[in-house]
């Protein structure tokens, strides 16, 4: 079971939901929690531990200009504009390179080879007996987060229960995290911005063919428009978390709602059961 926790808008409580769900399930099952928000990961704040870390690299072309004839074949092939060939000079823009390897293949002089370039790190830890935490971190200044998300997902590809905390929004990093998931929980809030971005997130899940449900977080009881939208799109509102200063305080000190108030564990177990049904399972 691969379950994504996503949101159109940042700050809706997506990571809070993912952390509490993983904490609750890890009491009875083996759970993998994956932080796919590689530009600003935060799940390690809820589960401090001593992780094993390795580099994530991409193959980057290196051009031997002593062999290069400046024919321009590589530049014509590159759809990302990473290579520009002048009459007697070749310019390579590493930040535009997507590491497809095409330039190496098409070079008639075999003047191009690839070398690894570090773009981030991947960390794996076991903060609780039943919980594996996988975190990707994009290096400062590196523009490509998708390859790191791909690597963190590979780390848990064979695990029985995987909860993926995606980046906020609806851009490429979110699409990469959602790809291959059995279901998606979209976390929203009782604001016009929350509803606006929920619409965008629902559109993404529909286009990807991933069944989705909704959690309303920080609910002030004035969720009529959100409920109406969910009804129109046949979206189950799977859980409502009230607006609460105490819950916010628990979060701000890096603690978990389900640890401080164990009665919430029942709600999150029910949430996972509903998620399995959403993914095509049975009660």
Coordinates of C-alpha atoms in Angstrom, one line a residue:
X1 CA 0.0 0.0 0.0
X2 CA 1.5 3.3 -1.1
X3 CA -0.4 6.3 0.3
X4 CA 0.5 9.9 -0.6
X5 CA -0.3 12.8 1.7
X6 CA -0.5 15.9 -0.5
X7 CA -2.0 19.4 -0.6
X8 CA -2.3 22.1 -3.1
X9 CA -1.5 24.8 -0.6
X10 CA 1.5 24.8 1.7
X11 CA 1.0 24.9 5.5
X12 CA -2.3 23.0 5.6
X13 CA -0.9 20.3 7.9
X14 CA 0.1 17.7 5.4
X15 CA 3.3 16.7 7.3
X16 CA 1.4 16.6 10.6
X17 CA -1.1 14.1 9.1
X18 CA 1.7 12.0 7.6
X19 CA 3.7 11.9 10.8
X20 CA 0.7 11.0 13.0
X21 CA -0.5 8.4 10.6
X22 CA 2.9 6.7 10.5
X23 CA 3.4 6.9 14.2
X24 CA 0.0 5.2 14.8
X25 CA 0.4 2.5 12.3
X26 CA 4.0 1.7 13.4
X27 CA 2.7 0.5 16.7
X28 CA 1.2 -2.6 15.0
X29 CA 2.8 -2.8 11.5
X30 CA 6.1 -2.1 9.7
X31 CA 5.7 1.3 8.1
X32 CA 7.9 3.4 5.8
X33 CA 7.5 7.1 6.0
X34 CA 9.0 9.0 3.0
X35 CA 9.7 12.7 3.1
X36 CA 9.4 13.7 -0.6
X37 CA 9.5 17.4 0.2
X38 CA 13.2 17.4 -0.6
X39 CA 13.5 21.2 -0.8
X40 CA 12.3 21.6 2.8
X41 CA 12.0 18.2 4.6
X42 CA 10.7 18.3 8.1
X43 CA 9.6 14.9 9.2
X44 CA 12.9 14.3 10.9
X45 CA 11.9 17.0 13.4
X46 CA 9.1 14.7 14.7
X47 CA 11.3 11.6 14.6
X48 CA 14.8 12.5 15.6
X49 CA 17.3 9.8 15.0
X50 CA 20.8 9.0 13.8
X51 CA 20.4 8.3 10.0
X52 CA 22.6 6.6 7.5
X53 CA 23.2 9.1 4.7
X54 CA 24.5 8.7 1.2
X55 CA 24.9 11.1 -1.7
X56 CA 22.5 11.3 -4.6
X57 CA 24.2 12.0 -7.9
X58 CA 23.4 12.6 -11.6
X59 CA 25.6 11.8 -14.6
X60 CA 26.8 15.1 -16.1
X61 CA 28.5 15.3 -19.5
X62 CA 32.1 16.3 -19.7
X63 CA 33.4 17.5 -23.1
X64 CA 36.9 16.9 -24.3
X65 CA 37.5 20.0 -26.5
X66 CA 40.8 18.6 -27.7
X67 CA 38.7 16.0 -29.7
X68 CA 35.6 18.1 -30.3
X69 CA 35.2 19.4 -33.8
X70 CA 32.3 21.8 -32.8
X71 CA 30.0 20.1 -35.3
X72 CA 27.0 21.1 -33.2
X73 CA 25.3 17.7 -33.1
X74 CA 25.1 17.6 -29.3
X75 CA 23.7 21.1 -29.1
X76 CA 21.0 20.3 -31.7
X77 CA 20.1 17.1 -29.8
X78 CA 19.7 18.8 -26.4
X79 CA 16.1 19.9 -25.9
X80 CA 16.9 21.7 -22.6
X81 CA 19.5 24.1 -24.0
X82 CA 22.2 22.8 -21.8
X83 CA 24.8 22.7 -24.6
X84 CA 25.5 25.6 -27.0
X85 CA 28.1 25.1 -29.7
X86 CA 29.9 28.2 -31.1
X87 CA 32.3 28.1 -34.1
X88 CA 35.3 27.5 -31.8
X89 CA 33.8 27.2 -28.4
X90 CA 31.4 24.9 -26.6
X91 CA 29.3 26.2 -23.6
X92 CA 27.8 23.7 -21.1
X93 CA 25.1 24.8 -18.6
X94 CA 25.1 22.1 -15.9
X95 CA 21.9 23.5 -14.2
X96 CA 19.9 22.9 -17.4
X97 CA 21.1 19.4 -18.0
X98 CA 18.6 16.6 -17.3
X99 CA 21.2 13.8 -17.5
X100 CA 19.5 12.0 -20.4
X101 CA 22.8 10.9 -21.9
X102 CA 21.8 11.7 -25.4
X103 CA 24.7 14.0 -26.1
X104 CA 27.1 11.1 -25.3
X105 CA 25.3 8.8 -27.8
X106 CA 25.1 11.3 -30.7
X107 CA 28.6 12.7 -30.5
X108 CA 30.3 11.5 -33.7
X109 CA 33.8 12.1 -32.3
X110 CA 33.1 10.3 -28.9
X111 CA 34.3 13.5 -27.3
X112 CA 31.8 13.4 -24.4
X113 CA 31.7 11.2 -21.4
X114 CA 29.8 11.4 -18.1
X115 CA 30.9 12.0 -14.6
X116 CA 28.7 12.0 -11.4
X117 CA 27.6 15.3 -9.9
X118 CA 26.2 15.4 -6.4
X119 CA 22.7 17.1 -6.2
X120 CA 21.6 16.0 -2.7
X121 CA 21.5 13.4 -0.1
X122 CA 19.3 10.5 1.0
X123 CA 19.0 9.5 4.7
X124 CA 17.5 6.4 6.2
X125 CA 16.8 5.8 9.9
X126 CA 14.7 3.8 12.3
X127 CA 13.4 6.2 14.9
X128 CA 10.8 3.7 16.2
X129 CA 10.9 -0.1 16.1
X130 CA 8.1 -0.3 13.5
X131 CA 9.0 2.8 11.5
X132 CA 11.6 3.5 8.7
X133 CA 12.1 7.1 7.9
X134 CA 13.5 8.0 4.5
X135 CA 14.4 11.6 3.8
X136 CA 15.7 13.3 0.7
X137 CA 17.5 16.7 0.8
X138 CA 18.2 18.8 -2.3
X139 CA 21.5 20.6 -2.2
X140 CA 21.3 24.4 -2.0
X141 CA 21.5 25.8 -5.5
X142 CA 20.6 22.5 -7.3
X143 CA 17.5 22.9 -9.5
X144 CA 16.4 19.3 -9.9
X145 CA 14.4 17.8 -7.1
X146 CA 12.7 15.1 -9.1
X147 CA 15.7 12.7 -9.3
X148 CA 16.0 12.8 -5.5
X149 CA 12.3 12.0 -5.1
X150 CA 12.8 9.1 -7.5
X151 CA 15.7 7.8 -5.3
X152 CA 13.8 8.1 -2.0
X153 CA 10.8 6.2 -3.5
X154 CA 13.1 3.4 -4.8
X155 CA 14.4 3.0 -1.2
X156 CA 10.9 1.8 -0.1
X157 CA 9.7 0.2 -3.4
X158 CA 9.2 -3.2 -1.8
X159 CA 8.0 -2.1 1.6
X160 CA 4.4 -3.2 2.6
X161 CA 3.1 0.1 3.9
X162 CA 4.6 3.3 2.5
X163 CA 3.4 6.8 3.4
X164 CA 4.7 9.6 1.2
X165 CA 4.7 13.2 2.4
X166 CA 4.8 15.2 -0.9
X167 CA 5.9 18.7 -1.5
X168 CA 3.1 21.3 -1.4
X169 CA 1.6 22.5 -4.7
X170 CA 1.0 20.7 -8.0
X171 CA 4.3 20.9 -9.9
X172 CA 6.7 18.2 -11.1
X173 CA 8.0 17.2 -7.7
X174 CA 4.4 16.5 -6.6
X175 CA 3.6 14.5 -9.7
X176 CA 6.8 12.4 -9.3
X177 CA 5.8 11.6 -5.7
X178 CA 2.3 10.7 -6.6
X179 CA 3.3 8.5 -9.5
X180 CA 2.6 4.8 -8.6
X181 CA 0.7 5.5 -5.4
X182 CA -2.5 3.5 -4.7
X183 CA -4.3 6.5 -3.2
X184 CA -3.9 10.1 -2.1
X185 CA -5.1 12.1 0.9
X186 CA -5.4 15.8 0.2
X187 CA -5.1 18.0 3.2
X188 CA -6.9 21.4 3.1
X189 CA -8.0 24.1 5.4
X190 CA -11.0 26.4 6.0
X191 CA -9.8 29.3 3.9
X192 CA -10.5 30.5 0.3
X193 CA -6.9 29.8 -0.5
X194 CA -7.2 26.3 0.9
X195 CA -10.2 25.6 -1.3
X196 CA -8.6 27.2 -4.4
X197 CA -5.5 25.0 -4.2
X198 CA -7.6 21.9 -3.3
X199 CA -9.2 22.3 -6.7
X200 CA -5.8 22.3 -8.4
X201 CA -4.7 19.3 -6.4
X202 CA -7.8 17.3 -7.2
X203 CA -7.3 18.1 -10.9
X204 CA -3.8 16.5 -10.7
X205 CA -5.0 13.3 -9.0
X206 CA -7.8 13.0 -11.5
X207 CA -5.4 13.4 -14.4
X208 CA -3.1 10.8 -12.9
X209 CA -5.9 8.4 -12.2
X210 CA -5.2 8.2 -8.5
X211 CA -8.2 7.9 -6.1
X212 CA -8.3 10.8 -3.6
X213 CA -9.9 11.7 -0.3
X214 CA -9.8 14.9 1.7
X215 CA -8.9 15.9 5.2
X216 CA -10.0 19.3 6.5
X217 CA -7.5 20.6 9.0
X218 CA -7.8 23.5 11.4
X219 CA -11.5 23.5 10.7
X220 CA -13.5 26.4 12.1
X221 CA -16.8 24.8 11.4
X222 CA -17.3 27.0 8.3
X223 CA -16.4 24.4 5.7
X224 CA -19.6 24.5 3.6
X225 CA -17.9 25.5 0.4
X226 CA -15.3 22.8 0.8
X227 CA -17.9 20.2 1.6
X228 CA -19.9 21.2 -1.4
X229 CA -16.9 20.9 -3.7
X230 CA -16.1 17.5 -2.3
X231 CA -19.6 16.3 -2.8
X232 CA -19.6 17.6 -6.4
X233 CA -16.4 15.7 -7.1
X234 CA -17.4 12.5 -5.2
X235 CA -14.6 13.1 -2.7
X236 CA -14.9 11.5 0.8
X237 CA -14.0 13.9 3.6
X238 CA -12.1 11.3 5.6
X239 CA -11.2 13.3 8.7
X240 CA -11.9 16.7 10.2
X241 CA -9.3 18.2 12.6
X242 CA -10.5 21.2 14.5
X243 CA -8.9 24.6 14.8
X244 CA -7.1 24.3 18.1
X245 CA -4.4 26.3 19.8
X246 CA -3.3 23.1 21.8
X247 CA -2.8 21.1 18.6
X248 CA -0.8 23.9 17.1
X249 CA 1.3 24.0 20.3
X250 CA 2.0 20.3 20.1
X251 CA 3.2 20.7 16.5
X252 CA 5.3 23.7 17.2
X253 CA 7.4 21.8 19.8
X254 CA 7.9 18.9 17.5
X255 CA 5.6 16.5 19.2
X256 CA 2.7 14.4 17.8
X257 CA -1.0 14.7 18.4
X258 CA -1.4 10.9 18.6
X259 CA 1.4 10.7 21.2
X260 CA 0.1 13.4 23.4
X261 CA -3.5 12.5 23.0
X262 CA -3.7 8.7 22.3
X263 CA -7.4 8.9 21.7
X264 CA -6.6 10.4 18.3
X265 CA -4.9 7.1 17.3
X266 CA -8.4 5.6 16.7
X267 CA -9.1 8.4 14.2
X268 CA -5.9 7.8 12.3
X269 CA -6.4 4.0 12.2
X270 CA -9.8 4.7 10.8
X271 CA -8.2 7.0 8.3
X272 CA -5.9 4.3 7.0
X273 CA -8.8 1.8 6.8
X274 CA -10.7 4.3 4.6
X275 CA -7.6 4.8 2.5
X276 CA -7.4 1.1 1.8
X277 CA -11.0 1.1 0.7
X278 CA -10.3 4.2 -1.4
X279 CA -7.4 2.3 -3.1
X280 CA -9.8 -0.5 -4.0
X281 CA -9.5 -2.7 -0.9
X282 CA -12.2 -3.9 1.4
X283 CA -13.1 -3.1 5.0

